[in-house]
Coordinates of C-alpha atoms and ligand atoms in Angstrom, one line a residue:
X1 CA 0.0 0.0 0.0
X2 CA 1.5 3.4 -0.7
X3 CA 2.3 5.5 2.3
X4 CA -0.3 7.4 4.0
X5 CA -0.1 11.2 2.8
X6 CA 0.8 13.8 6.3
X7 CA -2.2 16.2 6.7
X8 CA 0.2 18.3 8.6
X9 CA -1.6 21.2 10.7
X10 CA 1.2 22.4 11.6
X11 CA 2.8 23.9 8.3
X12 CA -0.6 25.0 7.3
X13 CA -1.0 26.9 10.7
X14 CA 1.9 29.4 10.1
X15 CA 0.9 29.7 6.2
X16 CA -2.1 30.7 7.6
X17 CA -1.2 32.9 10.4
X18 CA 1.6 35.3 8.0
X19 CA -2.0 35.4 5.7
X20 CA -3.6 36.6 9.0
X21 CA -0.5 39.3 9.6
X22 CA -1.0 40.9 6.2
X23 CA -4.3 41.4 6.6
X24 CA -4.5 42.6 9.8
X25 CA -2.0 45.4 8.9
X26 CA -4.8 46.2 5.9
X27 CA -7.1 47.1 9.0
X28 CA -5.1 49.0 11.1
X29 CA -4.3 51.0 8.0
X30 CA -7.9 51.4 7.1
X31 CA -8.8 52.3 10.4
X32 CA -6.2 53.3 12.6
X33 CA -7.1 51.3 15.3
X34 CA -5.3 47.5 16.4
X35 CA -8.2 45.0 16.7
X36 CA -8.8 43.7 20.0
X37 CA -9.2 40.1 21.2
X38 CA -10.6 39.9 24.9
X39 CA -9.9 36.8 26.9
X40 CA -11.5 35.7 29.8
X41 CA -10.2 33.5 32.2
X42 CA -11.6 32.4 35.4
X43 CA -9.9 30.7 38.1
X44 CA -6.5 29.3 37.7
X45 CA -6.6 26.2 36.1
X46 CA -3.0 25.4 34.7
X47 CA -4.3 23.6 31.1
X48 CA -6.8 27.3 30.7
X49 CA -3.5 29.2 31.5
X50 CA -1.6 28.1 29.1
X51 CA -4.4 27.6 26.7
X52 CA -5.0 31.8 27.3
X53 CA -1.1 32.2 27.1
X54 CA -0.9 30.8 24.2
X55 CA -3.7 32.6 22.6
X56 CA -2.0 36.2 23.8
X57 CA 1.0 35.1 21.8
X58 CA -0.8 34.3 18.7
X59 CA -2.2 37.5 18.8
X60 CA 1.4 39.2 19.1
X61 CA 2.3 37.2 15.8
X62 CA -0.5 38.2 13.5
X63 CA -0.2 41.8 14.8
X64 CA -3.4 42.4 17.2
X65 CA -3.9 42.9 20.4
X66 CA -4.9 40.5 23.4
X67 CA -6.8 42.1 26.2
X68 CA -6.9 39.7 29.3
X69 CA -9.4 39.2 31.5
X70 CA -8.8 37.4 34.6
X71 CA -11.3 36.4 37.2
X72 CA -11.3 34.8 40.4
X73 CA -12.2 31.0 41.0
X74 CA -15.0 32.0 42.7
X75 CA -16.8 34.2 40.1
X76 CA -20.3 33.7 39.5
X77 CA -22.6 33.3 36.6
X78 CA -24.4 36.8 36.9
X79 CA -20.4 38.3 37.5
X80 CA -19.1 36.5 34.1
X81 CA -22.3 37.5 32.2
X82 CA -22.1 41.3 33.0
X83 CA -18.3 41.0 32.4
X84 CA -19.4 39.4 28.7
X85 CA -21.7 42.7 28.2
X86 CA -19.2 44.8 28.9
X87 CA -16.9 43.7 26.5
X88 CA -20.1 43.3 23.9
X89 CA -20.6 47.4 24.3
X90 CA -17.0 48.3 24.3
X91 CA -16.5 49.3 20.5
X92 CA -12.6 48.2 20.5
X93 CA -13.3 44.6 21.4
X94 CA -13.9 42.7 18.0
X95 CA -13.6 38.8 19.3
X96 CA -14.5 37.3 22.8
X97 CA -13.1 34.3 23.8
X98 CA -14.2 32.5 27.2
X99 CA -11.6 30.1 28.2
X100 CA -13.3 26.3 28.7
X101 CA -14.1 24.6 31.5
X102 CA -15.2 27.4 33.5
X103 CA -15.2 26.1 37.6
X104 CA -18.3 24.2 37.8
X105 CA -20.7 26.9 40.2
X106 CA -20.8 28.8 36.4
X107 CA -23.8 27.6 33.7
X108 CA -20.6 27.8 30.9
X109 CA -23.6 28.0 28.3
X110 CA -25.4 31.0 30.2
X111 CA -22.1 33.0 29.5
X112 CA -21.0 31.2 25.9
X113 CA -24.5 32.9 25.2
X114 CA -24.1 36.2 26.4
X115 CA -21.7 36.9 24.0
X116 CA -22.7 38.9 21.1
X117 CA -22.9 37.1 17.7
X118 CA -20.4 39.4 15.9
X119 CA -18.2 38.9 18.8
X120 CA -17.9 34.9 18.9
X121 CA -15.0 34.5 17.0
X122 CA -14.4 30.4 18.9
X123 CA -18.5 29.9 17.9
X124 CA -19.7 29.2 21.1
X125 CA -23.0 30.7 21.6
X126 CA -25.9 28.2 20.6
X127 CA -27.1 30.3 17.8
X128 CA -23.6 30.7 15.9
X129 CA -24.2 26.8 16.1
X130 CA -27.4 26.9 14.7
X131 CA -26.8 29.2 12.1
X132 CA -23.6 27.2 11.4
X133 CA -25.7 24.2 11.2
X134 CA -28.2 25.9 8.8
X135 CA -25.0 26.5 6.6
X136 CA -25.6 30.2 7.1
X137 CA -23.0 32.8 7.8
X138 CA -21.4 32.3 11.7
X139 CA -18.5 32.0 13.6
X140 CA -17.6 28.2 13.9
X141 CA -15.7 26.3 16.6
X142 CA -12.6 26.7 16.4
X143 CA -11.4 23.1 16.2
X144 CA -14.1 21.5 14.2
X145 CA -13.5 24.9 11.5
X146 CA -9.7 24.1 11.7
X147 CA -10.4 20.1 10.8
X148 CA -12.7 21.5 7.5
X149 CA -9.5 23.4 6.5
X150 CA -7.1 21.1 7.3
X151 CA -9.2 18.6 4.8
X152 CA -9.9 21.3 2.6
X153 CA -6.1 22.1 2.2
X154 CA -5.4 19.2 1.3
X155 CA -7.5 18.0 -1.0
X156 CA -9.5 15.6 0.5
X157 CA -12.8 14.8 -0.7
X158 CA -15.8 14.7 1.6
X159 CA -19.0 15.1 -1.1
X160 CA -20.4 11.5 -1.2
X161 CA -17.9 10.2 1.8
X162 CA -19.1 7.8 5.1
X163 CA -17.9 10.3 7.9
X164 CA -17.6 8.6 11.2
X165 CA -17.3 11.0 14.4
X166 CA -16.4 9.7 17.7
X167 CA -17.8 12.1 20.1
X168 CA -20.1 14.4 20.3
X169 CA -19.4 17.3 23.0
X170 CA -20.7 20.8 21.9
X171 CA -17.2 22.4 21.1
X172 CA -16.0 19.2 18.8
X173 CA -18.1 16.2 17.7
X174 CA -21.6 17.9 17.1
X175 CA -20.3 20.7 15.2
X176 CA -17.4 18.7 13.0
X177 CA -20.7 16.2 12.4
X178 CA -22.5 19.4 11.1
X179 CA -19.7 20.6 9.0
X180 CA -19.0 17.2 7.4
X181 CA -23.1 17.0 6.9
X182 CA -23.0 20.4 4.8
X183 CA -19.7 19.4 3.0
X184 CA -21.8 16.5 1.8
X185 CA -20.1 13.5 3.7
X186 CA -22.8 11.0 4.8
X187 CA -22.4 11.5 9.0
X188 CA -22.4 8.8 11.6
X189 CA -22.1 10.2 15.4
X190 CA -21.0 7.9 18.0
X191 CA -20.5 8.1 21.8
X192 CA -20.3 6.2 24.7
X193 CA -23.6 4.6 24.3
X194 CA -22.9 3.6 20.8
X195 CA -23.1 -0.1 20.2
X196 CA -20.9 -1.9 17.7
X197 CA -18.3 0.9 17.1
X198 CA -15.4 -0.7 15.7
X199 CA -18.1 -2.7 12.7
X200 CA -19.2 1.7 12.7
X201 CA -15.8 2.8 12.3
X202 CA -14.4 0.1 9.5
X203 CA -17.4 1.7 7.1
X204 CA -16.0 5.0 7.5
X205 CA -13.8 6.7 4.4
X206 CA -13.5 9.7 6.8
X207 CA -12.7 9.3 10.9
X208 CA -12.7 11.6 12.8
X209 CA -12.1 11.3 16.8
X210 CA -12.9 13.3 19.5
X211 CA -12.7 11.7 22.6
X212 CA -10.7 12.0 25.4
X213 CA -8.8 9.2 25.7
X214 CA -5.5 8.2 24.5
X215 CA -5.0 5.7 21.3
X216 CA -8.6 5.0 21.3
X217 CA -9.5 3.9 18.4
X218 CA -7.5 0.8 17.5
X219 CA -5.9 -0.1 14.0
X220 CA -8.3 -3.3 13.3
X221 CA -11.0 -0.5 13.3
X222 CA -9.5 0.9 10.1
X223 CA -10.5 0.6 7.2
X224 CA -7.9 0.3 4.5
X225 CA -7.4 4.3 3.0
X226 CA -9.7 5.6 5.3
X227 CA -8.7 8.9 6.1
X228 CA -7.7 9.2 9.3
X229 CA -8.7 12.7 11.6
X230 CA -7.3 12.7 15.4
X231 CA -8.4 15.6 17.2
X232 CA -7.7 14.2 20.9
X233 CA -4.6 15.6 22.8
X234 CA -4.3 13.5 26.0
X235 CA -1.0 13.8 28.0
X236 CA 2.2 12.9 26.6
X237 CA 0.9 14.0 23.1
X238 CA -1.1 11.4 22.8
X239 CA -3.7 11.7 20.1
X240 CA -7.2 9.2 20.5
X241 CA -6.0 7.3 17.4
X242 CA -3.6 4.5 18.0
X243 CA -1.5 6.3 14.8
X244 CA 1.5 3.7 15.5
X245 CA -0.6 1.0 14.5
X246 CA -3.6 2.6 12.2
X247 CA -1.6 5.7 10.2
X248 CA -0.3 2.7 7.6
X249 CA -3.2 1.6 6.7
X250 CA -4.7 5.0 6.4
X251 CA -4.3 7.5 2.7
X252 CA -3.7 10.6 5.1
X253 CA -4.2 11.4 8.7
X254 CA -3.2 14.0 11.0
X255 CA -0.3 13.5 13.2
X256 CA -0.3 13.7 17.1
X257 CA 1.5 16.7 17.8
X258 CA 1.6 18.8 14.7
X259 CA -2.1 17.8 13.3
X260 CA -5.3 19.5 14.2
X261 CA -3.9 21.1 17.2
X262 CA -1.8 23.9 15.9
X263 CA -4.8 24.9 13.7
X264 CA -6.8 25.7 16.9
X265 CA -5.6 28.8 17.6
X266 CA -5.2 29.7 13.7
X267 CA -9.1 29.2 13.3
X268 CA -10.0 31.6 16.7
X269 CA -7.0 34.5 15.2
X270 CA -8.9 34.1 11.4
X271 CA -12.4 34.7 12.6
X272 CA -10.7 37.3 14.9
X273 CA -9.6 39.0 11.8
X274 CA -13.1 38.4 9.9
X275 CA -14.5 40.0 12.8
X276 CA -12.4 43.2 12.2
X277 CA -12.7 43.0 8.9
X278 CA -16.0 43.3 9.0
X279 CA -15.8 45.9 11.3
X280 CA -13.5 47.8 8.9
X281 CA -14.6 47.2 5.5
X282 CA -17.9 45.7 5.7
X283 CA -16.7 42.3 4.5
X284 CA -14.6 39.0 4.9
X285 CA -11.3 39.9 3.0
X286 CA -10.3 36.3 1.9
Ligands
LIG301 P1 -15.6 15.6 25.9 O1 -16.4 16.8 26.0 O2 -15.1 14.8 27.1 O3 -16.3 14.6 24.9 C1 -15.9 13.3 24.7 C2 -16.9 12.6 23.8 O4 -16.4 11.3 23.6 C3 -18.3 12.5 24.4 O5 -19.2 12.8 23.4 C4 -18.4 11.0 24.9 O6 -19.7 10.5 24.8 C5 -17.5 10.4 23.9 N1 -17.0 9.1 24.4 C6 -16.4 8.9 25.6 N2 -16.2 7.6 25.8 C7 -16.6 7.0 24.7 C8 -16.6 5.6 24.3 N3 -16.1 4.6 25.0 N4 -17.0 5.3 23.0 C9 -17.5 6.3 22.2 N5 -17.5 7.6 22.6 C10 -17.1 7.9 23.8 O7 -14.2 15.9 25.1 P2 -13.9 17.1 23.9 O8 -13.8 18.4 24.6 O9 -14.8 16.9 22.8 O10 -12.5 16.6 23.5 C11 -12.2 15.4 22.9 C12 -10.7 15.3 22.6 O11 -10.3 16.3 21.8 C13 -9.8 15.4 23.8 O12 -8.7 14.6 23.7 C14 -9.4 16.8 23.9 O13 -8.2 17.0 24.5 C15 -9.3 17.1 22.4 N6 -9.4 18.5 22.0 C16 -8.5 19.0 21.2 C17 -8.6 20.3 20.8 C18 -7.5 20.8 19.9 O14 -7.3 22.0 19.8 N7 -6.8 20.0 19.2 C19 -9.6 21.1 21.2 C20 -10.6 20.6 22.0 C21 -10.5 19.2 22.4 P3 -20.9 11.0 25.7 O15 -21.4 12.2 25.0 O16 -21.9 9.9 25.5 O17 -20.4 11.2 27.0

Protein backbone atom coordinates (compact mmCIF):
# COMPACT_ATOMS: atom_id res chain seq x y z
CA UNK A 1 0.00 0.00 0.00
CA UNK A 2 1.49 3.42 -0.66
CA UNK A 3 2.33 5.46 2.27
CA UNK A 4 -0.32 7.37 3.95
CA UNK A 5 -0.09 11.15 2.79
CA UNK A 6 0.82 13.78 6.33
CA UNK A 7 -2.18 16.19 6.69
CA UNK A 8 0.16 18.31 8.59
CA UNK A 9 -1.57 21.25 10.66
CA UNK A 10 1.16 22.42 11.63
CA UNK A 11 2.80 23.91 8.27
CA UNK A 12 -0.61 25.00 7.35
CA UNK A 13 -1.02 26.89 10.65
CA UNK A 14 1.90 29.44 10.10
CA UNK A 15 0.95 29.70 6.20
CA UNK A 16 -2.06 30.69 7.60
CA UNK A 17 -1.21 32.93 10.36
CA UNK A 18 1.63 35.29 7.98
CA UNK A 19 -1.97 35.40 5.74
CA UNK A 20 -3.64 36.56 8.96
CA UNK A 21 -0.49 39.29 9.57
CA UNK A 22 -1.02 40.95 6.17
CA UNK A 23 -4.34 41.40 6.63
CA UNK A 24 -4.46 42.64 9.80
CA UNK A 25 -1.97 45.38 8.89
CA UNK A 26 -4.84 46.21 5.87
CA UNK A 27 -7.14 47.14 9.03
CA UNK A 28 -5.13 48.97 11.12
CA UNK A 29 -4.35 50.95 7.95
CA UNK A 30 -7.92 51.36 7.09
CA UNK A 31 -8.79 52.28 10.43
CA UNK A 32 -6.22 53.30 12.58
CA UNK A 33 -7.06 51.28 15.29
CA UNK A 34 -5.26 47.55 16.35
CA UNK A 35 -8.15 45.05 16.67
CA UNK A 36 -8.83 43.73 20.01
CA UNK A 37 -9.20 40.10 21.18
CA UNK A 38 -10.59 39.88 24.85
CA UNK A 39 -9.88 36.77 26.88
CA UNK A 40 -11.47 35.70 29.79
CA UNK A 41 -10.22 33.51 32.23
CA UNK A 42 -11.64 32.42 35.40
CA UNK A 43 -9.95 30.72 38.15
CA UNK A 44 -6.50 29.26 37.68
CA UNK A 45 -6.57 26.17 36.10
CA UNK A 46 -3.04 25.36 34.75
CA UNK A 47 -4.32 23.61 31.11
CA UNK A 48 -6.84 27.26 30.67
CA UNK A 49 -3.51 29.21 31.53
CA UNK A 50 -1.58 28.15 29.13
CA UNK A 51 -4.41 27.57 26.72
CA UNK A 52 -4.99 31.85 27.28
CA UNK A 53 -1.09 32.18 27.06
CA UNK A 54 -0.94 30.84 24.19
CA UNK A 55 -3.68 32.58 22.58
CA UNK A 56 -2.00 36.18 23.78
CA UNK A 57 0.98 35.06 21.76
CA UNK A 58 -0.83 34.33 18.72
CA UNK A 59 -2.23 37.50 18.77
CA UNK A 60 1.41 39.23 19.07
CA UNK A 61 2.27 37.20 15.77
CA UNK A 62 -0.54 38.21 13.53
CA UNK A 63 -0.16 41.81 14.81
CA UNK A 64 -3.43 42.41 17.18
CA UNK A 65 -3.90 42.86 20.37
CA UNK A 66 -4.94 40.52 23.42
CA UNK A 67 -6.76 42.11 26.20
CA UNK A 68 -6.88 39.67 29.28
CA UNK A 69 -9.44 39.18 31.51
CA UNK A 70 -8.79 37.37 34.64
CA UNK A 71 -11.28 36.44 37.23
CA UNK A 72 -11.31 34.78 40.37
CA UNK A 73 -12.16 31.05 40.97
CA UNK A 74 -15.03 32.01 42.72
CA UNK A 75 -16.80 34.20 40.13
CA UNK A 76 -20.26 33.69 39.48
CA UNK A 77 -22.58 33.29 36.64
CA UNK A 78 -24.42 36.77 36.94
CA UNK A 79 -20.40 38.28 37.46
CA UNK A 80 -19.08 36.49 34.14
CA UNK A 81 -22.32 37.54 32.17
CA UNK A 82 -22.07 41.31 33.00
CA UNK A 83 -18.28 41.03 32.44
CA UNK A 84 -19.35 39.44 28.65
CA UNK A 85 -21.72 42.73 28.17
CA UNK A 86 -19.23 44.85 28.91
CA UNK A 87 -16.87 43.70 26.46
CA UNK A 88 -20.15 43.33 23.94
CA UNK A 89 -20.56 47.38 24.33
CA UNK A 90 -16.95 48.29 24.27
CA UNK A 91 -16.51 49.34 20.45
CA UNK A 92 -12.56 48.18 20.49
CA UNK A 93 -13.26 44.60 21.44
CA UNK A 94 -13.85 42.70 18.04
CA UNK A 95 -13.59 38.79 19.29
CA UNK A 96 -14.46 37.27 22.83
CA UNK A 97 -13.06 34.27 23.85
CA UNK A 98 -14.17 32.50 27.22
CA UNK A 99 -11.61 30.09 28.25
CA UNK A 100 -13.30 26.27 28.66
CA UNK A 101 -14.07 24.57 31.47
CA UNK A 102 -15.19 27.45 33.52
CA UNK A 103 -15.19 26.10 37.57
CA UNK A 104 -18.33 24.16 37.83
CA UNK A 105 -20.71 26.93 40.19
CA UNK A 106 -20.79 28.77 36.38
CA UNK A 107 -23.75 27.62 33.73
CA UNK A 108 -20.60 27.83 30.86
CA UNK A 109 -23.63 27.99 28.27
CA UNK A 110 -25.41 30.95 30.25
CA UNK A 111 -22.11 32.97 29.54
CA UNK A 112 -20.98 31.22 25.88
CA UNK A 113 -24.54 32.93 25.19
CA UNK A 114 -24.14 36.21 26.42
CA UNK A 115 -21.73 36.86 23.96
CA UNK A 116 -22.71 38.88 21.12
CA UNK A 117 -22.90 37.10 17.72
CA UNK A 118 -20.42 39.40 15.87
CA UNK A 119 -18.24 38.93 18.80
CA UNK A 120 -17.90 34.88 18.87
CA UNK A 121 -14.97 34.52 16.98
CA UNK A 122 -14.45 30.44 18.92
CA UNK A 123 -18.50 29.87 17.86
CA UNK A 124 -19.65 29.22 21.08
CA UNK A 125 -23.04 30.74 21.56
CA UNK A 126 -25.89 28.19 20.59
CA UNK A 127 -27.08 30.34 17.82
CA UNK A 128 -23.60 30.73 15.90
CA UNK A 129 -24.24 26.78 16.05
CA UNK A 130 -27.42 26.91 14.73
CA UNK A 131 -26.82 29.21 12.12
CA UNK A 132 -23.62 27.25 11.40
CA UNK A 133 -25.72 24.18 11.19
CA UNK A 134 -28.16 25.91 8.81
CA UNK A 135 -25.03 26.53 6.56
CA UNK A 136 -25.56 30.16 7.13
CA UNK A 137 -22.99 32.81 7.77
CA UNK A 138 -21.36 32.27 11.74
CA UNK A 139 -18.48 31.95 13.56
CA UNK A 140 -17.56 28.21 13.90
CA UNK A 141 -15.75 26.29 16.64
CA UNK A 142 -12.64 26.73 16.43
CA UNK A 143 -11.41 23.13 16.19
CA UNK A 144 -14.09 21.45 14.21
CA UNK A 145 -13.47 24.92 11.51
CA UNK A 146 -9.72 24.12 11.71
CA UNK A 147 -10.38 20.10 10.80
CA UNK A 148 -12.65 21.47 7.52
CA UNK A 149 -9.46 23.45 6.54
CA UNK A 150 -7.15 21.11 7.27
CA UNK A 151 -9.18 18.59 4.79
CA UNK A 152 -9.88 21.28 2.57
CA UNK A 153 -6.07 22.10 2.20
CA UNK A 154 -5.38 19.19 1.27
CA UNK A 155 -7.49 17.95 -0.98
CA UNK A 156 -9.46 15.63 0.49
CA UNK A 157 -12.84 14.85 -0.73
CA UNK A 158 -15.81 14.73 1.58
CA UNK A 159 -18.96 15.11 -1.09
CA UNK A 160 -20.37 11.46 -1.21
CA UNK A 161 -17.88 10.20 1.84
CA UNK A 162 -19.07 7.75 5.12
CA UNK A 163 -17.90 10.30 7.90
CA UNK A 164 -17.60 8.58 11.15
CA UNK A 165 -17.34 11.02 14.44
CA UNK A 166 -16.35 9.68 17.74
CA UNK A 167 -17.80 12.06 20.10
CA UNK A 168 -20.14 14.42 20.31
CA UNK A 169 -19.40 17.32 22.97
CA UNK A 170 -20.72 20.80 21.85
CA UNK A 171 -17.21 22.42 21.09
CA UNK A 172 -16.02 19.24 18.79
CA UNK A 173 -18.14 16.15 17.74
CA UNK A 174 -21.57 17.88 17.12
CA UNK A 175 -20.28 20.74 15.22
CA UNK A 176 -17.42 18.72 12.96
CA UNK A 177 -20.67 16.20 12.44
CA UNK A 178 -22.53 19.44 11.13
CA UNK A 179 -19.72 20.58 9.02
CA UNK A 180 -19.02 17.23 7.38
CA UNK A 181 -23.09 16.97 6.86
CA UNK A 182 -22.99 20.42 4.80
CA UNK A 183 -19.71 19.41 3.03
CA UNK A 184 -21.84 16.47 1.77
CA UNK A 185 -20.14 13.48 3.67
CA UNK A 186 -22.76 11.03 4.76
CA UNK A 187 -22.45 11.46 8.98
CA UNK A 188 -22.39 8.77 11.64
CA UNK A 189 -22.14 10.23 15.36
CA UNK A 190 -21.05 7.91 17.96
CA UNK A 191 -20.53 8.09 21.81
CA UNK A 192 -20.29 6.22 24.73
CA UNK A 193 -23.62 4.55 24.34
CA UNK A 194 -22.91 3.59 20.79
CA UNK A 195 -23.07 -0.07 20.18
CA UNK A 196 -20.90 -1.92 17.74
CA UNK A 197 -18.35 0.91 17.10
CA UNK A 198 -15.40 -0.66 15.73
CA UNK A 199 -18.07 -2.71 12.68
CA UNK A 200 -19.19 1.67 12.65
CA UNK A 201 -15.84 2.82 12.33
CA UNK A 202 -14.35 0.06 9.49
CA UNK A 203 -17.37 1.73 7.11
CA UNK A 204 -16.02 5.03 7.45
CA UNK A 205 -13.78 6.70 4.44
CA UNK A 206 -13.50 9.69 6.83
CA UNK A 207 -12.73 9.29 10.88
CA UNK A 208 -12.74 11.56 12.80
CA UNK A 209 -12.13 11.29 16.82
CA UNK A 210 -12.87 13.30 19.51
CA UNK A 211 -12.73 11.70 22.59
CA UNK A 212 -10.66 11.97 25.35
CA UNK A 213 -8.83 9.18 25.71
CA UNK A 214 -5.54 8.22 24.47
CA UNK A 215 -5.04 5.74 21.34
CA UNK A 216 -8.61 5.03 21.28
CA UNK A 217 -9.53 3.88 18.45
CA UNK A 218 -7.54 0.82 17.50
CA UNK A 219 -5.89 -0.06 13.97
CA UNK A 220 -8.26 -3.27 13.32
CA UNK A 221 -11.04 -0.51 13.31
CA UNK A 222 -9.51 0.94 10.14
CA UNK A 223 -10.49 0.57 7.20
CA UNK A 224 -7.89 0.26 4.53
CA UNK A 225 -7.42 4.28 3.01
CA UNK A 226 -9.70 5.58 5.29
CA UNK A 227 -8.75 8.92 6.11
CA UNK A 228 -7.74 9.23 9.26
CA UNK A 229 -8.67 12.72 11.59
CA UNK A 230 -7.28 12.68 15.36
CA UNK A 231 -8.45 15.64 17.17
CA UNK A 232 -7.68 14.18 20.93
CA UNK A 233 -4.56 15.65 22.77
CA UNK A 234 -4.25 13.51 25.99
CA UNK A 235 -0.99 13.84 28.03
CA UNK A 236 2.15 12.94 26.64
CA UNK A 237 0.91 13.98 23.08
CA UNK A 238 -1.14 11.41 22.83
CA UNK A 239 -3.73 11.72 20.10
CA UNK A 240 -7.17 9.16 20.54
CA UNK A 241 -6.03 7.26 17.39
CA UNK A 242 -3.63 4.51 18.04
CA UNK A 243 -1.48 6.31 14.82
CA UNK A 244 1.54 3.72 15.49
CA UNK A 245 -0.61 1.04 14.51
CA UNK A 246 -3.63 2.61 12.24
CA UNK A 247 -1.59 5.71 10.21
CA UNK A 248 -0.30 2.70 7.58
CA UNK A 249 -3.23 1.61 6.69
CA UNK A 250 -4.75 4.99 6.36
CA UNK A 251 -4.34 7.46 2.70
CA UNK A 252 -3.74 10.57 5.10
CA UNK A 253 -4.18 11.36 8.73
CA UNK A 254 -3.18 14.04 11.03
CA UNK A 255 -0.27 13.45 13.16
CA UNK A 256 -0.26 13.66 17.13
CA UNK A 257 1.50 16.73 17.77
CA UNK A 258 1.61 18.85 14.73
CA UNK A 259 -2.06 17.77 13.28
CA UNK A 260 -5.29 19.49 14.20
CA UNK A 261 -3.92 21.11 17.22
CA UNK A 262 -1.76 23.94 15.86
CA UNK A 263 -4.76 24.85 13.65
CA UNK A 264 -6.84 25.71 16.91
CA UNK A 265 -5.55 28.77 17.56
CA UNK A 266 -5.19 29.67 13.74
CA UNK A 267 -9.05 29.16 13.29
CA UNK A 268 -10.01 31.56 16.67
CA UNK A 269 -7.03 34.51 15.15
CA UNK A 270 -8.87 34.13 11.39
CA UNK A 271 -12.43 34.72 12.63
CA UNK A 272 -10.74 37.33 14.88
CA UNK A 273 -9.64 39.03 11.78
CA UNK A 274 -13.11 38.38 9.90
CA UNK A 275 -14.53 39.99 12.84
CA UNK A 276 -12.36 43.16 12.24
CA UNK A 277 -12.71 43.02 8.90
CA UNK A 278 -15.97 43.32 8.98
CA UNK A 279 -15.85 45.91 11.26
CA UNK A 280 -13.46 47.77 8.92
CA UNK A 281 -14.58 47.16 5.54
CA UNK A 282 -17.92 45.75 5.74
CA UNK A 283 -16.72 42.27 4.50
CA UNK A 284 -14.60 39.05 4.95
CA UNK A 285 -11.34 39.87 3.00
CA UNK A 286 -10.25 36.35 1.95
P1 LIG B 1 -15.55 15.60 25.88
O1 LIG B 1 -16.37 16.81 26.05
O2 LIG B 1 -15.08 14.84 27.06
O3 LIG B 1 -16.35 14.61 24.90
C1 LIG B 1 -15.90 13.31 24.68
C2 LIG B 1 -16.88 12.58 23.81
O4 LIG B 1 -16.40 11.26 23.64
C3 LIG B 1 -18.29 12.48 24.42
O5 LIG B 1 -19.25 12.78 23.44
C4 LIG B 1 -18.39 11.05 24.87
O6 LIG B 1 -19.67 10.49 24.76
C5 LIG B 1 -17.48 10.35 23.88
N1 LIG B 1 -16.98 9.09 24.45
C6 LIG B 1 -16.44 8.89 25.65
N2 LIG B 1 -16.17 7.59 25.81
C7 LIG B 1 -16.55 6.96 24.68
C8 LIG B 1 -16.57 5.61 24.27
N3 LIG B 1 -16.11 4.62 25.05
N4 LIG B 1 -17.04 5.32 23.04
C9 LIG B 1 -17.52 6.29 22.24
N5 LIG B 1 -17.54 7.60 22.59
C10 LIG B 1 -17.07 7.92 23.80
O7 LIG B 1 -14.22 15.93 25.05
P2 LIG B 1 -13.93 17.07 23.93
O8 LIG B 1 -13.81 18.38 24.59
O9 LIG B 1 -14.85 16.90 22.78
O10 LIG B 1 -12.47 16.62 23.50
C11 LIG B 1 -12.22 15.39 22.86
C12 LIG B 1 -10.72 15.28 22.60
O11 LIG B 1 -10.31 16.33 21.77
C13 LIG B 1 -9.84 15.39 23.85
O12 LIG B 1 -8.70 14.56 23.67
C14 LIG B 1 -9.40 16.84 23.86
O13 LIG B 1 -8.16 17.03 24.50
C15 LIG B 1 -9.27 17.08 22.38
N6 LIG B 1 -9.42 18.49 22.00
C16 LIG B 1 -8.46 19.00 21.21
C17 LIG B 1 -8.55 20.30 20.80
C18 LIG B 1 -7.49 20.82 19.90
O14 LIG B 1 -7.30 22.02 19.81
N7 LIG B 1 -6.77 19.96 19.22
C19 LIG B 1 -9.60 21.10 21.20
C20 LIG B 1 -10.60 20.56 22.01
C21 LIG B 1 -10.49 19.23 22.40
P3 LIG B 1 -20.93 10.97 25.65
O15 LIG B 1 -21.40 12.25 25.02
O16 LIG B 1 -21.90 9.88 25.53
O17 LIG B 1 -20.39 11.18 27.04
Amino acid sequence: MAEPFVLDGKALAKKMEAELAERAKKVIAKTGRVPVLATILVGDNPASVTYVRMKGNACKRVGIDSRKVELSGETTTEELIRVIEALNADDDVCGILLQHPVPAQIDEQACFNAIALEKDVDGVNTASFGAMTMHLDAYKSATPLSIMSILEYYGIEIAGKEAVVIGRSPILGKPVAMLLLNADATVTICHSRTKNLPEIVRRADIVVAAVGKPKFVKAEWVKDGAVLVDAGYNPGNIGDIDLEQAAPKSSAYTPVPGGVGPMTIVSLMRQTIQSAEKKAFGTICE
